[in-house]
Amino acid sequence: MNISPLQKARYEYSPKLPGMLKGGISQICVEVGEPTQSVADQDKIKALFPNTYGKNEITFKQGTNTSAPKKQVVGVILSGGQAPGGHNVICGLYDALKATDAGNVLYGFKNGPSGLLEDDYLIFDDEYIDQYRNTGGFDIIGSGRTKLETEEQFAVAAEVCKKHGITAIVIIGGDDSNTNAAVLAEYFAAHETGVQVIGCPKTIDGDLKNEDIECSFGFDTATKTYSEVIGNIERDANSAKKYWHFVKVMGRSASHVALECALETQPNVCLISEEVAEKKMSLSQIADYIADSVEKRAAKGMNFGVAIIPEGVVEFVPEFSVLISEINELLAGSKADAFNALPTWKEKYEFIEKGLTAESMAVFAILPEGIQQQLFLERDPHGNVQVSLIESEKLFSEMVRSKLAERKAAGTYKGKFSALHHFFGYEGRCAFPSNFDADYCYSLGYNAFMLIQYGYNGYLSKVSNLSKPADEWVAGGMPITKMMNMERRHGEDKPVIRKALVELDGKPFKYFEAHRDEWAVETAFTYPGAIQYFGPAEVCDITTRTLALEKG
Ligand code: FBP
């Protein structure tokens, strides 16, 4: 295999473990904490999870290991979108498993949860695992988005586990995958399979967090990668002084990624979807808000700037979500075929005009034609518009352009406006993990094995106190049911892990809110530069501004 000098150097990196896990396997014991309750809907969640609800939170500490000796055969699955550090979760899990007993075995089910159902796997050994230490990506075994949620799937999973003598499954995923981990854990307990299930909190979106999970892994590296490039763009904008850059960043629904990048780079504008929803902002109001910054900067002779747009923002604009549901309705079932058979855009437009309410048609009419067409082209397997594929960075820059044209005609704006567009998402999901993510992920995996070894089922691997040096991190486990509530999904009430949106009264947003008016007009850009892997801890080991503000 051809490897870069950095990759070679990263193989040598020894991830840091929390102090309490550092004394060797024989020196890790459990401190049992309080019994837990779900965050809401306690009676309903308890009834749905009779075998795994209400268990105690636990913390590991240094002391004599009292776990019962048992041969462990563990299966691991990577689920959902890639996030930097996933390889290290598996490395930590493997190292703890082998350090406990060299005869223990780790299976990797390939290409996501479907690997378990299809019994498609590899067995890890030192040579294989060593090629992936401290590297980005999920290519060690691949990932996938198959949901593990039906009784039939669980029965197949139980059969596969029985066939290989598997004692535990580790699911590395986001809120949905860990919800499924909790349901699978309950199924395995109810059917007395003896198989344990442990989850690990992953997603670059940063929306799997709560009072127990301080952040999901991958968020640190992904936001640092985007911030580096946004900083570079800011410096280019400030050098050339002729472009406005509209930068869309990933985050399917929550705006944690956009907010963190804004805290790192201090752009002129950053939209926060949760605020758009709270203030019930219309598309036109958002465009005016951005145009205000363009106009004020132009008045000072600065016809350039940077605006960050969160990927999911249009879904939070009330009038836009009504439009989307009307379009979904308009094209439901065979109606889509009738629409697609229309030969010209003009005829399609007339079809749309007849089908939408006057309010939604008014919203549709102000969209640039390219976006209008996108709304009718991109459908998911259920026939719904894929909102995440809408080029909202182009939508807003076009709307700003027409606002500025109106202002120019009214004589209030005299500047020049030339826009460039970027979308940063996939660029960050497989980056070499930062030292923080390399350490955090290795600790999550190592800790997951300790939860298995001590017999826990339906727990999320938990490492906290993350704004402090790794030595002070606290390792333990939290029953997944503690994070759950009931939510309406596809017309049914379902138990799910509560997704964390940006809190508008939280410290990260408050800091941004206190500074954004100044950033909108002045050039207050900051340039974070590239992630540093080797060098002083204050440069290489710092985590996100979000975590620092939340915990500071
Ligand atoms: P996860 O929630 O599975 O971690 O994925 C998040 C994400 O990276 C979003 O930011 C993005 O909208 C989506 O995945 C893209 O999905 P895909 O990889 O299927 O294109």
XYZ file of C-alpha atoms and ligand atoms in Angstrom:
572
model
C 0.000 0.000 0.000
C 1.305 3.507 -0.861
C 1.242 5.752 2.163
C 1.999 9.430 2.641
C 4.669 10.603 5.111
C 1.895 11.995 7.366
C 0.036 8.691 7.352
C 3.258 6.888 8.304
C 3.875 9.352 11.107
C 0.283 9.007 12.326
C 0.699 5.228 12.621
C 3.262 5.962 15.328
C 0.940 8.241 17.321
C -0.186 6.769 20.666
C -3.685 8.032 21.454
C -4.131 9.379 24.969
C -6.499 7.539 27.315
C -8.387 8.976 30.304
C -6.221 8.634 33.431
C -8.672 6.149 34.935
C -8.186 3.705 32.007
C -4.414 4.039 31.865
C -3.288 1.639 34.563
C -3.816 -1.516 32.460
C -6.860 -3.784 32.147
C -6.269 -5.431 35.550
C -6.596 -1.995 37.178
C -10.015 -0.878 35.904
C -13.017 -1.278 38.189
C -16.572 0.053 38.179
C -18.269 2.644 40.348
C -22.023 2.187 40.060
C -23.962 5.453 40.017
C -27.632 6.321 40.268
C -30.483 4.547 38.455
C -31.587 6.542 35.398
C -34.859 7.814 33.912
C -35.518 8.762 30.298
C -35.421 12.501 29.522
C -39.207 12.484 28.920
C -42.165 10.108 28.492
C -40.826 7.853 31.266
C -43.839 5.522 31.470
C -43.935 4.907 27.729
C -40.182 4.342 27.382
C -40.169 2.053 30.432
C -43.011 -0.013 28.967
C -41.164 -0.347 25.638
C -37.824 -1.269 27.259
C -38.760 -3.448 30.258
C -35.367 -5.224 30.314
C -33.012 -2.307 29.720
C -34.803 0.722 31.202
C -33.755 2.468 34.407
C -30.286 0.896 34.690
C -27.582 2.698 36.640
C -25.082 5.074 35.150
C -21.551 3.812 35.700
C -18.048 5.261 35.890
C -14.753 3.430 35.609
C -12.009 4.068 38.123
C -8.648 2.631 39.010
C -8.846 -0.438 41.238
C -8.825 -4.208 41.003
C -10.678 -5.496 37.942
C -13.573 -7.643 39.218
C -15.124 -8.600 35.864
C -15.781 -12.327 35.369
C -13.340 -13.994 32.953
C -15.149 -14.879 29.727
C -14.052 -15.404 26.137
C -15.345 -12.396 24.199
C -16.267 -12.515 20.537
C -17.326 -8.999 19.590
C -18.819 -7.680 16.342
C -18.448 -4.034 15.349
C -20.501 -2.003 12.847
C -19.967 1.494 11.406
C -23.317 3.109 10.671
C -24.287 6.246 8.697
C -22.151 9.118 7.431
C -18.370 9.012 7.799
C -16.802 10.904 10.718
C -13.058 11.292 11.453
C -11.932 8.928 14.201
C -14.111 5.905 13.421
C -11.008 3.787 12.761
C -9.650 4.651 16.188
C -12.855 3.529 17.928
C -12.232 0.106 16.392
C -8.504 0.233 17.291
C -9.313 1.070 20.935
C -11.902 -1.694 21.077
C -9.452 -4.182 19.543
C -6.579 -3.233 21.843
C -8.696 -3.527 25.025
C -10.164 -6.830 23.841
C -6.744 -8.330 23.076
C -5.129 -6.897 26.214
C -7.826 -8.636 28.266
C -7.322 -11.991 26.565
C -5.313 -12.685 23.414
C -7.908 -15.354 22.514
C -10.720 -12.791 22.242
C -11.946 -12.137 18.697
C -13.177 -8.987 16.928
C -15.436 -9.294 13.872
C -16.022 -6.287 11.623
C -19.360 -6.417 9.804
C -18.936 -4.805 6.401
C -20.680 -1.798 4.860
C -22.893 -0.889 7.803
C -25.690 -2.751 9.576
C -26.450 -4.730 6.405
C -23.154 -6.589 7.005
C -24.621 -8.117 10.158
C -27.833 -9.131 8.395
C -25.946 -10.574 5.428
C -23.254 -12.173 7.596
C -20.594 -10.297 5.608
C -17.558 -9.788 7.821
C -13.826 -9.857 8.351
C -11.870 -10.849 11.451
C -9.357 -8.277 12.636
C -5.734 -9.079 13.330
C -2.758 -6.894 14.262
C -1.482 -6.548 10.718
C -4.833 -5.404 9.355
C -5.700 -3.035 12.177
C -2.261 -1.404 12.227
C -2.865 -0.022 8.720
C -5.741 2.087 10.016
C -4.463 3.568 13.275
C -5.098 7.329 13.591
C -6.336 7.582 10.008
C -9.569 9.119 8.716
C -12.363 7.367 6.841
C -14.559 4.356 7.474
C -12.896 2.217 4.822
C -11.566 -0.204 7.460
C -14.880 -2.097 7.070
C -17.104 0.406 5.207
C -20.324 2.025 6.393
C -23.971 2.049 5.345
C -27.355 3.508 6.193
C -29.479 0.330 6.484
C -31.676 0.725 9.554
C -31.798 -2.137 12.059
C -35.347 -1.739 13.290
C -37.660 -4.649 12.549
C -38.240 -7.843 14.550
C -37.318 -9.873 11.448
C -33.958 -8.092 11.189
C -33.303 -8.602 14.912
C -34.051 -12.318 14.582
C -31.551 -12.585 11.681
C -28.984 -10.632 13.752
C -29.499 -13.037 16.681
C -28.960 -16.022 14.360
C -25.728 -14.557 12.950
C -24.457 -13.860 16.484
C -25.293 -17.414 17.558
C -23.508 -18.854 14.526
C -20.234 -17.086 15.409
C -20.609 -17.276 19.205
C -20.752 -13.467 19.335
C -21.088 -12.115 22.866
C -21.520 -8.408 22.044
C -22.173 -5.995 19.188
C -20.757 -2.451 19.125
C -22.691 0.010 16.943
C -20.832 3.184 16.026
C -23.442 5.676 14.844
C -25.560 8.787 15.304
C -28.854 9.322 17.109
C -30.877 7.011 14.853
C -28.274 4.224 14.871
C -27.976 4.385 18.654
C -31.766 4.389 18.994
C -31.660 1.174 16.970
C -28.863 -0.101 19.242
C -31.180 0.392 22.235
C -34.020 -1.497 20.526
C -31.656 -4.314 19.517
C -30.298 -4.495 23.095
C -33.850 -4.822 24.412
C -34.635 -7.552 21.862
C -31.483 -9.515 22.759
C -32.286 -9.221 26.479
C -35.961 -10.171 26.042
C -34.983 -13.223 23.981
C -32.219 -14.180 26.428
C -29.619 -14.369 23.652
C -26.836 -13.356 26.032
C -25.579 -10.870 23.425
C -24.848 -7.356 24.685
C -25.130 -4.158 22.605
C -22.996 -1.064 23.173
C -23.255 2.215 21.207
C -20.642 4.886 20.411
C -21.646 8.516 19.668
C -20.642 9.493 16.119
C -21.609 12.295 13.730
C -19.868 15.332 12.315
C -23.211 17.158 12.672
C -22.638 17.410 16.443
C -26.322 16.848 17.210
C -25.859 13.705 19.311
C -25.116 15.411 22.600
C -26.849 15.949 25.902
C -26.018 16.315 29.582
C -24.053 13.037 29.428
C -22.509 13.059 25.952
C -20.509 16.281 25.621
C -19.927 15.852 21.896
C -20.106 13.272 19.149
C -16.813 12.258 17.593
C -15.842 13.709 14.225
C -17.308 17.146 14.926
C -13.927 18.449 16.096
C -11.978 17.406 12.983
C -14.708 18.191 10.458
C -15.295 21.718 11.782
C -11.540 22.375 11.981
C -11.193 21.248 8.355
C -14.019 23.517 7.162
C -12.763 26.399 9.319
C -9.297 26.110 7.838
C -10.697 26.465 4.319
C -13.190 29.188 5.260
C -10.296 31.103 6.879
C -8.294 30.719 3.660
C -11.251 32.005 1.656
C -11.606 34.964 4.031
C -7.961 35.819 3.509
C -8.414 35.577 -0.250
C -11.523 37.778 -0.051
C -9.617 40.311 2.038
C -6.735 40.258 -0.470
C -8.693 40.491 -3.723
C -11.511 42.613 -2.245
C -13.933 41.749 -5.038
C -16.032 38.704 -4.119
C -18.735 37.725 -1.689
C -18.311 34.024 -0.865
C -21.417 32.016 0.056
C -20.302 28.881 1.893
C -22.757 26.095 2.668
C -21.579 23.690 5.386
C -22.938 20.259 6.293
C -25.275 19.515 9.136
C -28.438 17.829 7.924
C -30.683 19.637 10.403
C -28.864 21.250 13.358
C -26.529 24.242 12.792
C -23.752 23.239 15.220
C -21.231 22.950 12.353
C -22.096 26.404 10.953
C -21.963 27.979 14.421
C -18.604 26.398 15.282
C -17.123 27.518 11.938
C -18.431 31.042 12.592
C -16.843 31.091 16.059
C -13.556 29.946 14.492
C -13.515 32.345 11.532
C -15.723 35.356 12.398
C -17.394 35.717 8.977
C -19.647 38.653 8.054
C -22.799 36.531 8.115
C -23.710 33.124 9.493
C -27.290 31.867 9.410
C -28.423 29.650 12.274
C -31.377 27.477 11.261
C -32.758 27.204 14.789
C -32.952 31.015 15.012
C -34.604 31.229 11.583
C -37.299 28.856 12.886
C -37.663 30.650 16.239
C -38.111 34.041 14.555
C -40.226 32.501 11.780
C -38.061 34.265 9.209
C -39.169 34.206 5.582
C -36.757 33.708 2.666
C -37.143 37.393 1.840
C -36.267 38.451 5.404
C -33.166 36.251 5.356
C -32.087 37.744 2.019
C -32.629 41.253 3.426
C -30.568 40.369 6.486
C -27.606 39.324 4.306
C -28.116 42.271 1.928
C -27.877 44.642 4.926
C -24.351 43.408 5.610
C -23.406 43.699 1.924
C -24.786 47.252 1.800
C -23.113 48.414 5.023
C -19.756 47.006 3.971
C -20.113 48.529 0.497
C -20.712 51.919 2.117
C -17.259 51.526 3.708
C -15.736 50.570 0.357
C -15.659 46.817 1.081
C -17.406 44.989 -1.747
C -16.441 41.589 -0.406
C -17.359 39.275 2.397
C -18.109 35.747 3.597
C -21.501 34.251 4.512
C -21.919 30.783 6.051
C -25.155 28.932 5.289
C -26.077 25.752 7.229
C -27.071 22.864 4.982
C -30.521 22.370 6.490
C -31.607 26.013 6.732
C -34.403 26.011 4.162
C -36.258 23.308 6.102
C -36.429 25.705 9.054
C -38.051 28.504 7.022
C -41.763 27.968 7.811
C -43.092 29.035 4.374
C -40.509 26.830 2.647
C -41.418 23.685 4.587
C -45.094 24.252 3.666
C -44.025 24.582 0.021
C -42.031 21.330 0.227
C -44.927 19.374 1.720
C -47.271 20.723 -0.975
C -44.774 19.669 -3.664
C -44.492 16.195 -2.088
C -48.293 15.973 -2.170
C -48.436 17.275 -5.733
C -46.119 14.522 -6.962
C -47.398 11.693 -4.724
C -47.795 8.282 -6.378
C -48.583 8.258 -10.079
C -48.946 12.071 -10.250
C -45.154 12.222 -10.585
C -45.350 10.292 -13.883
C -47.885 12.749 -15.293
C -45.605 15.620 -14.295
C -42.464 14.012 -15.731
C -44.243 13.308 -19.019
C -44.758 17.039 -19.638
C -42.223 17.972 -22.317
C -41.316 21.563 -21.448
C -40.559 23.515 -18.262
C -43.311 25.969 -19.262
C -45.924 23.205 -19.175
C -44.508 21.870 -15.933
C -44.674 25.359 -14.447
C -48.369 25.617 -15.360
C -48.988 22.207 -13.716
C -47.236 23.478 -10.564
C -49.188 26.751 -10.616
C -52.473 24.851 -10.669
C -51.436 22.473 -7.881
C -49.953 24.800 -5.246
C -51.868 27.109 -2.910
C -51.529 30.823 -3.655
C -49.217 31.272 -0.614
C -46.832 28.507 -1.655
C -46.927 29.642 -5.278
C -45.836 33.105 -4.121
C -42.813 31.514 -2.381
C -42.079 29.298 -5.386
C -42.268 32.239 -7.782
C -39.464 34.165 -6.050
C -37.007 31.261 -6.266
C -34.364 31.325 -9.026
C -35.378 28.990 -11.866
C -32.455 26.621 -11.226
C -33.677 26.045 -7.658
C -37.301 25.715 -8.814
C -36.246 22.918 -11.145
C -34.107 21.261 -8.471
C -37.199 20.950 -6.278
C -38.798 18.773 -8.934
C -35.756 16.769 -9.955
C -34.211 15.352 -6.805
C -36.407 12.820 -4.978
C -35.480 10.353 -2.235
C -36.564 6.671 -2.368
C -39.851 7.669 -0.671
C -40.558 10.239 -3.397
C -39.798 13.269 -1.197
C -37.802 16.344 -2.187
C -34.238 15.989 -0.910
C -33.907 19.319 0.815
C -30.239 18.745 1.638
C -29.435 18.748 -2.089
C -30.906 22.214 -2.631
C -28.129 24.668 -3.389
C -29.169 27.096 -0.686
C -25.880 29.009 -1.023
C -26.932 29.871 -4.610
C -30.540 30.472 -3.580
C -29.548 33.128 -1.054
C -26.887 34.785 -3.199
C -29.426 35.112 -6.042
C -32.022 36.546 -3.677
C -29.467 38.969 -2.257
C -28.564 40.030 -5.798
C -32.184 40.981 -6.533
C -32.566 42.757 -3.173
C -29.464 44.799 -4.001
C -30.831 45.601 -7.460
C -33.981 47.006 -5.809
C -31.869 49.010 -3.365
C -29.715 50.318 -6.207
C -32.857 51.432 -8.040
C -34.008 53.169 -4.832
C -30.619 54.872 -4.560
C -29.689 53.414 -1.153
C -26.955 51.053 -2.384
C -24.088 51.934 -4.679
C -21.723 48.973 -4.350
C -20.709 46.057 -6.560
C -21.778 42.492 -5.848
C -20.058 39.465 -7.309
C -20.763 36.099 -5.638
C -18.881 32.793 -5.520
C -20.267 29.562 -4.052
C -18.827 26.668 -2.052
C -20.177 23.586 -0.289
C -18.035 22.012 2.427
C -19.210 18.658 3.716
C -17.575 15.583 2.267
C -14.178 17.344 2.443
C -14.166 17.039 6.242
C -15.791 13.704 6.956
C -12.722 11.538 6.287
C -9.912 13.913 7.272
C -7.081 12.562 9.425
C -8.590 12.846 12.911
C -7.296 15.722 15.012
C -5.437 14.678 18.149
C -8.660 15.334 20.057
C -10.708 12.983 17.865
C -7.902 10.402 17.705
C -7.724 10.349 21.533
C -11.483 10.617 22.124
C -12.325 7.846 19.640
C -9.640 5.472 20.899
C -10.947 6.060 24.441
C -14.570 5.453 23.349
C -13.591 2.130 21.785
C -11.402 1.028 24.709
C -14.168 2.017 27.101
C -16.813 0.183 25.022
C -14.869 -3.017 25.578
C -14.743 -2.405 29.340
C -18.556 -2.029 29.308
C -18.797 -5.374 27.489
C -16.367 -7.051 29.854
C -18.398 -5.891 32.860
C -21.610 -7.276 31.288
C -23.484 -4.070 30.418
C -26.156 -4.065 27.709
C -27.930 -1.136 26.016
C -25.268 1.380 27.124
C -23.569 4.202 25.249
C -19.807 4.455 25.696
C -19.335 7.740 27.529
C -16.156 9.805 27.921
C -16.627 13.212 29.522
C -14.773 16.223 30.975
C -13.512 16.671 27.417
C -12.544 20.333 27.657
C -9.761 19.255 30.058
C -6.548 17.370 29.171
C -7.169 13.690 28.355
C -5.640 12.570 31.626
C -8.617 14.184 33.431
C -11.274 12.692 31.139
C -13.883 10.540 32.866
C -14.857 7.186 31.300
C -18.026 5.229 31.929
C -21.365 4.286 30.461
C -24.913 5.612 30.230
C -28.044 3.547 29.485
C -29.220 4.672 26.031
C -32.832 4.706 27.260
C -31.898 7.698 29.459
C -31.515 9.829 26.314
C -34.831 8.805 24.778
C -38.264 10.354 24.398
C -41.283 9.701 22.190
C -41.462 11.532 18.857
C -43.817 11.438 15.897
C -42.058 9.732 12.964
C -43.846 8.815 9.720
C -47.241 9.111 11.410
C -46.330 6.954 14.434
C -45.098 7.658 17.971
C -41.588 6.194 18.227
C -38.989 6.013 21.017
C -35.938 7.955 19.810
C -32.810 9.618 21.181
C -33.572 13.323 21.421
C -31.597 15.250 18.767
C -29.684 18.266 20.091
C -30.354 21.441 18.105
C -28.416 24.674 18.708
C -29.725 26.188 21.944
C -30.441 29.865 21.422
C -29.844 30.541 25.110
C -26.643 28.444 25.156
C -23.208 30.040 25.564
C -21.890 29.349 22.007
C -24.871 31.054 20.347
C -24.866 33.897 22.914
C -21.207 34.599 22.162
C -21.919 34.646 18.424
C -24.986 36.865 18.920
C -22.968 39.354 20.968
C -20.366 39.758 18.208
C -22.149 39.240 14.903
C -23.292 42.843 14.365
C -19.678 43.973 14.481
C -18.521 41.075 12.242
C -21.291 41.939 9.733
C -19.790 45.357 9.027
C -16.095 45.163 9.926
C -13.534 42.751 8.541
C -12.944 40.789 11.727
C -11.947 37.517 10.031
C -9.809 35.015 11.941
C -7.662 32.421 10.207
C -7.464 29.140 12.138
C -5.053 27.426 9.707
C -4.634 23.693 9.218
C -5.047 21.077 11.935
C -1.685 20.502 13.615
C -0.796 16.969 14.663
C 2.697 17.425 16.073
C 3.767 20.286 18.304
C 2.739 22.060 21.504
C -0.462 20.860 23.200
C -1.989 24.365 23.138
C -1.877 24.209 19.336
C -2.468 20.495 18.716
C -4.824 19.276 21.442
C -7.383 22.063 21.769
C -10.947 21.129 20.966
C -13.803 23.214 19.589
C -14.855 26.724 20.608
C -18.340 25.249 21.128
C -17.122 22.802 23.769
C -14.862 25.388 25.389
C -17.748 27.879 25.689
C -20.236 25.238 26.864
C -17.895 23.925 29.544
C -16.090 27.168 30.366
P -24.705 11.064 10.061
O -25.796 11.754 10.829
O -25.045 9.688 9.653
O -23.407 11.127 10.820
O -24.441 11.857 8.701
C -24.481 13.248 8.673
C -24.151 13.809 7.323
O -22.753 13.923 7.136
C -24.860 15.144 7.126
O -24.091 16.214 7.551
C -25.199 15.118 5.656
O -26.389 15.818 5.408
C -25.402 13.669 5.357
O -24.630 12.960 6.283
C -25.003 13.267 3.960
O -25.321 11.922 3.773
P -24.729 10.980 2.651
O -23.392 10.512 3.129
O -25.680 9.828 2.619
O -24.622 11.761 1.393
